[in-house]
Amino acid sequence: MFVITQSCCSDAACVSVCPVNCIHPTPEERGFGSSDILHIDPEACIDCGACADACPVDAIYPADKLGTRDKVFIDINADFYKHNTDITSGWKQVEYPEIPKLPAGLRVALVGTGPSGGYALRMILDRTEADVTVVDKLPTPGGLVRAGVAPDHPGTKGVLRGFDLLYRDPRVTMATNVEVGTGPGQITPAELAEHFDAVFYAVGASESRRLGIPGEDLPGSTSATELVAWYNAVPGVEAPPLVNDGTGRAVIVGTGNVALDVARILVSPPEMLAATDIADRALRILEQQNVHEVVLLGRRDQANAAYTSAEYRALSTIPGVEVVVHDDPSGELPDLGGPADPTNRRIVFLFHSSPEEIIGGEHVDGVAVRTGGVRHTISADLMVRSIGYRSTPIGGLPFDHDRGVFPNVEGRMLDEGGQIVPGAYVLGWAKRGPSGGIGANKICAEATVEDFIRDAADGRLTRTARTAREFTTLLRKRSRHVIGYRGVRAIDASERRRGVLQGRPRVKYTEVSEMVGAAGRRRR
Ligand code: NAP
């Protein structure tokens, strides 16, 4: 019997190769996109191992080969079938999609190299003969896989290996360190529209939502977006003001998987983090800081917590960390005195609780919290809001400021007047908002590429009169530091070499100038 473990990216590559349809939920089934991992039906698995071979993130193992920390996933896989008795496995028939005839010589641009960009690129290459120019504002590709996936979840990042193979396709041209917008040195959306037959915006959501309560901007109050970007080495992000002589308590608002990631990183033993690709700058500070208790505030009850079960259950496997759940609507608080064993650290879930005010003078001292109708003050040095993401507007493109996404109808971009902009598409979190793990972006990106194929087949694209060479000339005119695929590989190799010296998978660069230097003369 095979078992799916934590690093599952839910992109369903395993579902399509399983001959007995024993991996669920499938993209057509309820719960796909909101379940963070897929599950193998232990009763139906025929042990063929096709799923393990197809998995892009090495998440699937025979049950008898699981390590101690992963054994919990045997039950997690089986429990899915106990709770979803309507889902059945069985031999299946394969259906192949029809491919319409498309005009010759299509040239498209893809902005963003995160999961939705990667999955869209795969489908464009598989289903069309179009040439694709891939641009990203950072020198390094990967989007939220590099900048968002927690450092202690290295398997999940394996999805980038599959995307990397796509960048080597002769039909793909890569140009990183290229920002789209209307600022100095940037390529404008109008220029992209002029130089390509279609443009896909897969630009993700890299800003945080705000709580709108007093004290939110005090030093010591930050967003998960900032904190995650800091420990994942995103260039230009400031260190959060962690203190090592305070209460040793951090409060996190929200109970989504991002909140759990942040809680885990704050309390994980430093020696565990030291074996990951966490940013050097974060490792140094996390080793010194003294957070021994993280309190997560959930405004509803535990049954409505936003985390997924696999992430929650995996918390109990961190060595030296106690997990406490307080799901009491009466307004009573549990004892927040730290872990029972003082050598441990503790994660406390406080449900029925919303923050009302962040208290402090020059720095956060505590958070006023309403729990079940009663106001309490929880002393804390760090307050992190983890209440969801928003896309960052791009100069020259319409933006829905209320929803924090680019206005679109199922991926076809809309102008300010609500009309479809021919040849402009939006994918992933920038299209539908910040929900779903990596695999949810596959289904989302594929649906939009399908719409593009129909638009191209039906003559709804405005064909460009420009050539690939003209776009290269425009890029060179705009910036001296455009990085091509060889440069991207050189940065990757350099980070890995730095990692070897420290016994880590890689040591990431944290400055764009360092990355440009590492790309070296192979930049183009
Ligand atoms: P999320 O799952 O939407 O969770 C947001 C949390 O913030 C919820 O607990 C929500 O509570 C709370 N919240 C929102 N507004 C609030 C307010 N004004 N006051 C108090 N609480 C508020 O978002 P996320 O954690 O940022 O994750 C985004 C997506 O990425 C999710 O689909 C997640 O599963 C995925 N992800 C997956 C992994 C993984 O698979 N390992 C890791 C990271 C992220 P309510 O539920 O009451 O609204």
Coordinates of C-alpha atoms and ligand atoms in Angstrom, one line a residue:
M1 CA 0.0 0.0 0.0
F2 CA 1.3 3.5 -0.9
V3 CA 0.7 6.6 1.3
I4 CA 0.6 10.3 0.5
T5 CA 2.6 12.5 2.9
Q6 CA 2.8 16.1 3.9
S7 CA 4.7 17.5 0.9
C8 CA 1.8 16.6 -1.4
C9 CA 1.2 19.5 -3.7
S10 CA -2.2 18.3 -4.8
D11 CA -1.5 18.9 -8.5
A12 CA -3.1 15.5 -9.3
A13 CA -0.3 14.2 -11.4
C14 CA -0.7 10.9 -9.5
V15 CA -4.5 10.9 -10.0
S16 CA -4.1 10.7 -13.8
V17 CA -1.6 7.8 -13.7
C18 CA -3.4 5.6 -11.1
P19 CA -5.0 2.7 -13.0
V20 CA -7.6 2.0 -10.3
N21 CA -8.6 5.6 -9.5
C22 CA -7.8 5.2 -5.8
I23 CA -6.4 8.7 -5.2
H24 CA -9.0 11.3 -4.0
P25 CA -10.3 13.9 -4.1
T26 CA -9.8 14.1 -7.9
P27 CA -10.0 17.5 -9.6
E28 CA -13.7 16.8 -10.4
E29 CA -14.6 15.9 -6.8
R30 CA -15.8 18.0 -3.9
G31 CA -12.9 19.2 -1.6
F32 CA -10.3 19.3 -4.3
G33 CA -8.4 22.6 -3.9
S34 CA -9.3 23.0 -0.3
S35 CA -7.7 19.7 0.8
D36 CA -4.0 20.2 1.2
I37 CA -3.1 16.7 0.4
L38 CA -4.6 13.9 -1.7
H39 CA -5.3 10.5 -0.2
I40 CA -4.7 7.0 -1.3
D41 CA -7.6 4.5 -0.6
P42 CA -5.8 1.7 1.3
E43 CA -8.5 -0.8 0.3
A44 CA -8.2 -0.1 -3.4
C45 CA -4.4 0.6 -3.9
I46 CA -2.8 -2.2 -6.0
D47 CA 0.7 -1.3 -5.0
C48 CA 1.8 -0.5 -8.6
G49 CA 3.8 2.5 -7.5
A50 CA 2.8 4.6 -10.6
C51 CA 1.7 7.4 -8.4
A52 CA 5.1 7.6 -6.6
D53 CA 6.9 7.8 -10.0
A54 CA 4.6 10.6 -11.2
C55 CA 4.7 12.6 -8.0
P56 CA 6.7 15.9 -8.6
V57 CA 7.4 16.4 -5.0
D58 CA 8.4 12.9 -3.7
A59 CA 5.4 12.8 -1.4
I60 CA 4.3 9.2 -2.0
Y61 CA 5.9 6.2 -0.3
P62 CA 5.1 2.5 0.5
A63 CA 3.6 2.4 4.0
D64 CA 6.4 0.2 5.3
K65 CA 9.1 2.7 4.1
L66 CA 7.7 5.7 6.0
G67 CA 9.9 7.5 8.6
T68 CA 8.7 7.9 12.1
R69 CA 7.3 11.5 11.6
D70 CA 5.4 10.4 8.4
K71 CA 3.7 7.3 9.9
V72 CA 0.8 9.6 11.0
F73 CA -0.1 9.9 7.3
I74 CA -1.2 6.2 7.1
D75 CA -4.2 7.2 9.3
I76 CA -4.6 10.6 7.5
N77 CA -5.0 8.8 4.2
A78 CA -7.3 6.1 5.5
D79 CA -9.5 8.6 7.6
F80 CA -10.3 10.5 4.4
Y81 CA -12.2 7.4 3.1
K82 CA -13.9 6.9 6.5
H83 CA -15.3 10.4 6.4
N84 CA -16.1 10.4 2.6
T85 CA -18.0 7.2 2.2
D86 CA -19.6 8.4 -1.1
I87 CA -16.1 8.5 -2.8
T88 CA -15.4 5.2 -4.6
S89 CA -12.3 3.9 -6.3
G90 CA -12.1 1.5 -9.3
W91 CA -10.7 0.8 -12.7
K92 CA -11.1 3.7 -15.0
Q93 CA -11.1 4.7 -18.7
V94 CA -8.7 7.4 -19.9
E95 CA -10.1 10.3 -21.9
Y96 CA -7.9 12.4 -24.2
P97 CA -8.8 16.1 -24.9
E98 CA -9.6 17.3 -28.3
I99 CA -7.0 19.8 -29.7
P100 CA -8.4 22.5 -32.0
K101 CA -6.4 23.8 -35.0
L102 CA -4.6 27.0 -34.0
P103 CA -3.0 29.7 -36.2
A104 CA 0.7 29.2 -36.9
G105 CA 3.5 31.2 -35.2
L106 CA 1.7 32.2 -32.0
R107 CA 3.9 34.1 -29.5
V108 CA 2.8 34.6 -25.9
A109 CA 4.2 36.2 -22.8
L110 CA 3.8 34.7 -19.3
V111 CA 4.4 37.0 -16.4
G112 CA 5.2 35.2 -13.2
T113 CA 7.0 31.9 -12.5
G114 CA 5.1 30.6 -9.5
P115 CA 2.9 27.5 -9.5
S116 CA 0.1 28.9 -11.7
G117 CA 2.7 30.2 -14.2
G118 CA 4.5 26.9 -14.2
Y119 CA 1.3 24.9 -14.8
A120 CA 0.1 27.3 -17.5
L121 CA 3.5 27.0 -19.2
R122 CA 3.3 23.2 -19.2
M123 CA -0.1 23.2 -20.8
I124 CA 0.8 25.9 -23.4
L125 CA 3.8 23.8 -24.4
D126 CA 1.8 20.5 -24.4
R127 CA -1.3 21.7 -26.2
T128 CA -0.1 24.4 -28.6
E129 CA 3.0 25.2 -30.8
A130 CA 3.3 28.8 -29.4
D131 CA 6.6 30.3 -28.4
V132 CA 6.6 31.5 -24.8
T133 CA 8.6 34.3 -23.2
V134 CA 8.6 33.9 -19.4
V135 CA 9.3 37.0 -17.3
D136 CA 9.6 37.4 -13.6
K137 CA 10.4 40.5 -11.5
L138 CA 12.9 38.6 -9.3
P139 CA 16.1 37.1 -10.7
T140 CA 15.1 33.6 -9.3
P141 CA 12.0 31.8 -10.6
G142 CA 9.5 30.0 -8.3
G143 CA 7.2 32.7 -7.1
L144 CA 5.5 31.6 -3.9
V145 CA 7.1 28.1 -4.0
R146 CA 10.5 29.8 -3.3
A147 CA 9.1 32.8 -1.4
G148 CA 6.2 31.2 0.5
V149 CA 6.6 27.4 1.1
A150 CA 8.0 26.9 4.5
P151 CA 11.7 26.0 4.7
D152 CA 10.9 22.8 6.7
H153 CA 8.7 21.6 3.8
P154 CA 11.5 21.0 1.3
G155 CA 9.6 18.2 -0.5
T156 CA 6.9 20.6 -1.6
K157 CA 9.5 22.7 -3.4
G158 CA 10.3 19.7 -5.7
V159 CA 7.5 21.0 -7.9
L160 CA 10.0 23.5 -9.3
R161 CA 12.1 20.7 -10.8
G162 CA 9.3 19.9 -13.2
F163 CA 8.9 23.6 -14.1
D164 CA 12.7 23.9 -14.6
L165 CA 12.5 21.2 -17.3
L166 CA 10.0 23.4 -19.2
Y167 CA 12.3 26.4 -19.2
R168 CA 14.8 24.3 -21.2
D169 CA 12.3 23.8 -24.1
P170 CA 13.6 25.6 -27.2
R171 CA 10.2 27.3 -27.5
V172 CA 10.7 29.1 -24.2
T173 CA 12.7 32.3 -23.6
M174 CA 13.4 33.3 -20.1
A175 CA 13.9 36.9 -18.9
T176 CA 14.0 37.3 -15.1
N177 CA 14.8 40.4 -13.1
V178 CA 12.2 42.1 -15.4
E179 CA 9.4 44.0 -13.7
V180 CA 6.1 44.7 -15.5
G181 CA 4.6 48.1 -14.7
T182 CA 4.9 51.8 -15.6
G183 CA 7.9 52.6 -13.4
P184 CA 11.4 53.4 -14.5
G185 CA 13.1 50.4 -16.1
Q186 CA 9.9 48.4 -16.3
I187 CA 8.1 46.9 -19.3
T188 CA 4.6 48.2 -19.6
P189 CA 1.5 46.0 -20.0
A190 CA 0.8 48.0 -23.2
E191 CA 4.3 47.0 -24.6
L192 CA 3.6 43.3 -23.8
A193 CA 0.2 43.5 -25.5
E194 CA 1.9 45.1 -28.6
H195 CA 4.8 42.5 -28.7
F196 CA 2.8 39.3 -28.1
D197 CA -0.4 37.6 -29.3
A198 CA -1.4 37.0 -25.8
V199 CA -0.2 37.8 -22.3
F200 CA -0.8 35.7 -19.2
Y201 CA -0.5 37.4 -15.8
A202 CA 0.4 34.8 -13.1
V203 CA 1.6 37.3 -10.6
G204 CA 0.3 35.8 -7.4
A205 CA -0.7 37.7 -4.2
S206 CA 2.2 39.1 -2.2
E207 CA 0.6 41.7 0.0
S208 CA -1.2 41.1 3.3
R209 CA -4.7 42.0 4.3
R210 CA -5.0 44.3 7.3
L211 CA -7.0 43.9 10.5
G212 CA -7.9 47.6 10.8
I213 CA -7.4 47.7 14.6
P214 CA -5.4 50.2 16.7
G215 CA -1.7 49.5 17.1
E216 CA -1.4 47.5 13.9
D217 CA 1.7 49.5 12.8
L218 CA 3.6 49.4 16.1
P219 CA 7.1 47.8 15.9
G220 CA 6.7 44.2 16.7
S221 CA 3.4 44.0 14.8
T222 CA 3.8 42.5 11.4
S223 CA 2.1 40.3 8.8
A224 CA 2.7 36.7 7.9
T225 CA 3.4 37.9 4.4
E226 CA 6.4 39.9 5.6
L227 CA 7.7 37.3 8.1
V228 CA 7.5 34.5 5.6
A229 CA 9.2 36.6 2.9
W230 CA 11.9 37.4 5.5
Y231 CA 12.7 33.9 6.5
N232 CA 12.4 32.7 2.8
A233 CA 15.1 35.3 1.7
V234 CA 13.0 37.5 -0.5
P235 CA 15.1 40.5 -1.4
G236 CA 14.3 43.9 0.2
V237 CA 12.4 42.6 3.2
E238 CA 13.2 44.0 6.6
A239 CA 13.8 41.7 9.7
P240 CA 10.8 41.7 12.1
P241 CA 11.6 43.3 15.4
L242 CA 11.9 40.1 17.5
V243 CA 13.1 40.7 21.0
N244 CA 15.0 38.2 23.1
D245 CA 14.4 39.7 26.6
G246 CA 10.6 40.1 26.6
T247 CA 7.7 37.8 27.4
G248 CA 8.8 35.1 24.9
R249 CA 5.3 35.0 23.5
A250 CA 4.0 35.6 20.0
V251 CA 0.4 36.0 19.0
I252 CA -0.7 35.1 15.5
V253 CA -4.2 36.1 14.2
G254 CA -5.7 33.4 12.0
T255 CA -5.7 29.6 11.9
G256 CA -4.9 29.0 8.2
N257 CA -2.0 26.9 7.0
V258 CA 0.2 30.1 6.7
A259 CA -0.4 30.8 10.4
L260 CA 0.6 27.2 11.2
D261 CA 3.7 27.6 9.0
V262 CA 4.8 30.7 11.0
A263 CA 4.0 29.1 14.3
R264 CA 6.1 26.1 13.4
I265 CA 9.0 28.1 12.3
L266 CA 9.0 30.3 15.4
V267 CA 9.0 27.3 17.8
S268 CA 11.0 24.7 15.9
P269 CA 14.4 23.7 17.4
P270 CA 17.0 25.9 15.7
E271 CA 19.1 22.8 14.8
M272 CA 16.1 21.6 12.7
L273 CA 15.9 24.9 10.9
A274 CA 19.7 25.0 10.4
A275 CA 19.3 22.0 8.1
T276 CA 16.9 23.8 5.8
D277 CA 17.2 26.5 3.2
I278 CA 15.8 29.1 5.6
A279 CA 17.5 32.5 4.9
D280 CA 20.7 32.9 6.8
R281 CA 19.6 36.3 8.1
A282 CA 16.5 34.6 9.7
L283 CA 18.4 31.7 11.1
R284 CA 20.8 33.9 13.0
I285 CA 17.9 35.8 14.6
L286 CA 15.7 32.8 15.3
E287 CA 18.5 31.0 17.0
Q288 CA 18.9 33.9 19.5
Q289 CA 15.2 34.8 20.1
N290 CA 13.3 33.2 22.9
V291 CA 9.8 32.6 21.6
H292 CA 8.6 29.7 23.8
E293 CA 4.9 30.2 23.3
V294 CA 2.9 31.0 20.2
V295 CA -0.8 31.8 20.6
L296 CA -3.0 31.4 17.5
L297 CA -6.3 33.3 17.6
G298 CA -9.2 31.8 15.7
R299 CA -12.3 33.9 15.6
R300 CA -14.6 30.9 15.2
D301 CA -14.5 27.4 16.8
Q302 CA -12.1 24.6 16.1
A303 CA -14.5 22.9 13.7
N304 CA -14.2 26.0 11.5
A305 CA -10.4 26.5 11.7
A306 CA -8.9 27.3 8.3
Y307 CA -6.0 24.9 8.6
T308 CA -6.1 21.5 6.8
S309 CA -6.0 18.4 8.9
A310 CA -2.6 17.1 7.6
E311 CA -0.9 20.4 8.6
Y312 CA -2.6 20.5 12.0
R313 CA -1.7 16.9 12.8
A314 CA 1.9 17.3 11.7
L315 CA 2.3 20.0 14.4
S316 CA 2.3 17.3 17.1
T317 CA 5.4 15.6 15.5
I318 CA 7.7 18.6 16.1
P319 CA 10.2 17.5 18.8
G320 CA 10.0 19.5 22.0
V321 CA 6.7 21.2 21.1
E322 CA 3.4 20.9 23.0
V323 CA 0.1 21.7 21.3
V324 CA -2.8 23.0 23.4
V325 CA -6.3 23.7 22.1
H326 CA -8.7 26.0 23.9
D327 CA -12.1 25.8 22.2
D328 CA -14.3 27.3 24.9
P329 CA -16.9 30.0 24.0
S330 CA -17.4 30.9 27.7
G331 CA -14.7 33.6 27.7
E332 CA -12.3 31.8 30.1
L333 CA -8.7 31.8 29.1
P334 CA -6.4 28.9 29.6
D335 CA -3.2 29.3 31.6
L336 CA -0.8 31.1 29.3
G337 CA 2.2 30.4 31.5
G338 CA 4.3 28.6 28.9
P339 CA 4.8 24.8 28.4
A340 CA 4.4 22.3 31.2
D341 CA 8.0 21.2 30.6
P342 CA 10.2 24.3 30.6
T343 CA 12.6 22.8 28.1
N344 CA 9.7 22.6 25.6
R345 CA 7.9 25.2 23.6
R346 CA 4.2 25.5 23.1
I347 CA 1.6 26.3 20.4
V348 CA -1.8 27.3 21.9
F349 CA -4.9 27.6 19.8
L350 CA -7.3 30.1 21.3
F351 CA -10.6 29.8 19.5
H352 CA -13.7 32.1 19.8
S353 CA -11.0 34.9 20.0
S354 CA -10.5 38.1 17.9
P355 CA -7.9 40.8 18.5
E356 CA -9.3 44.3 19.3
E357 CA -6.1 46.3 19.9
I358 CA -2.4 45.9 19.8
I359 CA -1.0 47.5 22.9
G360 CA 2.4 49.1 23.4
G361 CA 4.4 52.3 23.4
E362 CA 7.6 52.0 21.3
H363 CA 7.0 48.3 20.8
V364 CA 4.3 45.7 21.1
D365 CA 3.7 44.8 24.7
G366 CA 0.5 42.8 24.3
V367 CA -2.7 42.2 22.4
A368 CA -6.2 43.0 23.7
V369 CA -8.3 40.0 22.7
R370 CA -12.1 39.4 23.0
T371 CA -12.6 35.7 23.8
G372 CA -16.2 34.6 23.9
G373 CA -17.4 38.1 24.6
V374 CA -14.8 38.8 27.4
R375 CA -11.9 41.2 26.9
H376 CA -8.5 40.0 28.0
T377 CA -4.9 41.3 27.5
I378 CA -2.3 38.7 26.4
S379 CA 1.2 40.0 26.9
A380 CA 3.4 39.4 23.8
D381 CA 6.5 40.7 22.0
L382 CA 5.4 39.8 18.5
M383 CA 2.0 40.1 16.9
V384 CA 1.6 38.5 13.4
R385 CA -1.6 38.8 11.3
S386 CA -2.0 35.8 9.1
I387 CA -5.4 36.6 7.6
G388 CA -4.9 36.2 3.9
Y389 CA -3.1 37.8 1.0
R390 CA -3.9 40.4 -1.7
S391 CA -2.3 40.9 -5.1
T392 CA -0.1 43.9 -5.7
P393 CA -1.5 46.3 -8.3
I394 CA 0.5 46.7 -11.5
G395 CA 0.8 50.1 -13.2
G396 CA -1.1 50.0 -16.5
L397 CA -3.4 47.1 -15.6
P398 CA -6.9 47.4 -14.1
F399 CA -7.2 46.3 -10.4
D400 CA -10.1 45.3 -8.2
H401 CA -9.1 47.1 -4.9
D402 CA -11.9 45.6 -2.9
R403 CA -11.0 42.0 -3.6
G404 CA -7.3 42.5 -4.2
V405 CA -7.3 40.7 -7.5
F406 CA -7.1 41.6 -11.2
P407 CA -10.7 41.9 -12.6
N408 CA -11.5 39.0 -14.8
V409 CA -14.2 36.6 -16.0
E410 CA -12.8 33.1 -15.4
G411 CA -9.3 34.3 -16.3
R412 CA -10.1 36.6 -19.2
M413 CA -9.0 40.0 -18.0
L414 CA -11.6 42.9 -17.9
D415 CA -10.8 46.6 -18.5
E416 CA -12.0 49.4 -16.2
G417 CA -15.3 49.4 -18.1
G418 CA -15.9 45.6 -17.5
Q419 CA -15.1 44.6 -21.1
I420 CA -12.9 41.6 -21.9
V421 CA -9.4 42.7 -23.0
P422 CA -8.6 40.4 -26.0
G423 CA -5.5 38.4 -25.4
A424 CA -5.0 39.3 -21.7
Y425 CA -5.4 36.5 -19.2
V426 CA -4.9 36.2 -15.4
L427 CA -4.1 33.1 -13.5
G428 CA -3.9 31.6 -10.0
W429 CA -4.2 33.8 -6.8
A430 CA -4.1 37.0 -9.0
K431 CA -7.3 35.6 -10.7
R432 CA -9.3 34.0 -7.9
G433 CA -7.9 35.3 -4.7
P434 CA -5.5 33.6 -2.1
S435 CA -7.1 30.2 -1.7
G436 CA -5.9 26.7 -2.3
G437 CA -2.5 25.1 -2.2
I438 CA -0.1 24.6 -5.1
G439 CA -2.1 22.0 -6.9
A440 CA -5.3 24.1 -7.0
N441 CA -3.4 26.4 -9.4
K442 CA -3.0 23.6 -11.9
I443 CA -6.7 23.2 -12.5
C444 CA -7.1 27.0 -12.4
A445 CA -4.3 27.7 -14.9
E446 CA -5.4 24.9 -17.2
A447 CA -8.9 26.2 -17.4
T448 CA -7.6 29.6 -18.5
V449 CA -5.1 28.2 -21.0
E450 CA -8.1 26.2 -22.4
D451 CA -10.0 29.5 -22.9
F452 CA -6.9 31.0 -24.6
I453 CA -6.8 28.0 -27.0
R454 CA -10.5 28.6 -27.9
D455 CA -9.9 32.3 -28.4
A456 CA -6.9 31.6 -30.6
A457 CA -8.8 29.0 -32.6
D458 CA -11.8 31.3 -33.0
G459 CA -9.7 34.2 -34.2
R460 CA -10.4 36.4 -31.1
L461 CA -6.7 37.4 -30.6
T462 CA -5.2 40.5 -32.1
R463 CA -2.0 39.2 -33.8
T464 CA 1.2 41.1 -33.1
A465 CA 3.2 42.6 -35.9
R466 CA 6.4 42.5 -33.8
T467 CA 9.2 39.9 -33.8
A468 CA 10.9 38.1 -30.9
R469 CA 14.1 40.0 -31.8
E470 CA 12.3 43.4 -31.3
F471 CA 11.2 42.3 -27.8
T472 CA 14.8 41.4 -26.9
T473 CA 15.9 44.8 -28.1
L474 CA 13.3 46.5 -26.0
L475 CA 14.3 44.5 -22.9
R476 CA 18.0 45.4 -23.4
K477 CA 17.1 49.1 -23.8
R478 CA 15.1 49.0 -20.6
S479 CA 17.6 47.1 -18.3
R480 CA 21.2 46.1 -18.3
H481 CA 20.5 43.3 -15.8
V482 CA 18.0 41.0 -17.6
I483 CA 18.7 37.4 -16.7
G484 CA 18.1 34.4 -19.1
Y485 CA 17.9 30.7 -18.3
R486 CA 21.7 30.2 -18.1
G487 CA 21.9 33.0 -15.6
V488 CA 19.1 31.5 -13.6
R489 CA 20.9 28.1 -13.5
A490 CA 24.1 29.9 -12.4
I491 CA 22.4 31.5 -9.5
D492 CA 20.9 28.1 -8.5
A493 CA 24.2 26.4 -8.7
S494 CA 25.9 29.1 -6.7
E495 CA 23.3 28.9 -3.9
R496 CA 23.7 25.1 -3.8
R497 CA 27.5 25.4 -3.6
R498 CA 27.1 27.8 -0.6
G499 CA 24.8 25.3 1.0
V500 CA 27.2 22.4 0.6
L501 CA 29.7 24.3 2.8
Q502 CA 27.2 24.5 5.6
G503 CA 25.5 21.1 5.1
R504 CA 22.3 22.7 3.9
P505 CA 20.3 22.3 0.6
R506 CA 21.2 25.8 -0.4
V507 CA 22.0 29.2 1.1
K508 CA 19.8 31.7 -0.6
Y509 CA 20.9 35.1 -1.8
T510 CA 18.9 37.9 -0.2
E511 CA 20.0 40.8 -2.4
V512 CA 19.2 41.3 -6.1
S513 CA 22.7 42.6 -6.7
E514 CA 24.2 39.3 -5.3
M515 CA 21.9 37.3 -7.6
V516 CA 22.9 39.4 -10.6
G517 CA 26.5 38.9 -9.7
A518 CA 26.0 35.1 -9.4
A519 CA 24.3 35.0 -12.8
G520 CA 27.6 36.5 -14.0
R521 CA 28.4 36.6 -17.7
R522 CA 26.0 33.8 -18.4
R523 CA 23.2 36.3 -17.6
R524 CA 21.7 36.3 -21.0
Ligands
NAP1 P1 -6.7 31.1 4.9 O1 -6.6 29.6 4.9 O2 -7.8 31.8 4.2 O3 -6.8 31.5 6.5 C1 -7.1 32.8 6.9 C2 -7.3 32.9 8.4 O4 -7.5 34.3 8.7 C3 -8.6 32.2 8.8 O5 -8.5 31.6 10.0 C4 -9.6 33.4 8.9 O6 -10.7 33.1 9.8 C5 -8.7 34.4 9.5 N1 -9.2 35.8 9.3 C6 -9.4 36.4 8.1 N2 -9.8 37.7 8.3 C7 -9.8 37.9 9.7 C8 -10.1 38.9 10.6 N3 -10.4 40.1 10.1 N4 -9.9 38.8 11.9 C9 -9.6 37.6 12.4 N5 -9.3 36.5 11.6 C10 -9.4 36.6 10.3 O7 -5.3 31.8 4.4 P2 -3.8 31.4 4.5 O8 -3.5 30.8 5.8 O9 -3.1 32.7 4.2 O10 -3.6 30.4 3.4 C11 -3.9 30.8 2.0 C12 -4.0 29.5 1.2 O11 -2.7 28.9 1.0 C13 -4.9 28.5 1.8 O12 -5.7 27.8 0.9 C14 -3.9 27.5 2.4 O13 -4.4 26.2 2.6 C15 -2.8 27.5 1.4 N6 -1.5 27.1 2.1 C16 -1.3 25.7 2.1 C17 -0.2 25.3 2.7 C18 0.1 23.8 2.8 O14 -0.6 23.1 2.1 N7 1.0 23.3 3.6 C19 0.7 26.1 3.4 C20 0.4 27.5 3.3 C21 -0.7 28.0 2.7 P3 -12.1 32.7 9.2 O15 -11.9 31.2 8.7 O16 -13.0 32.8 10.4 O17 -12.4 33.6 8.0

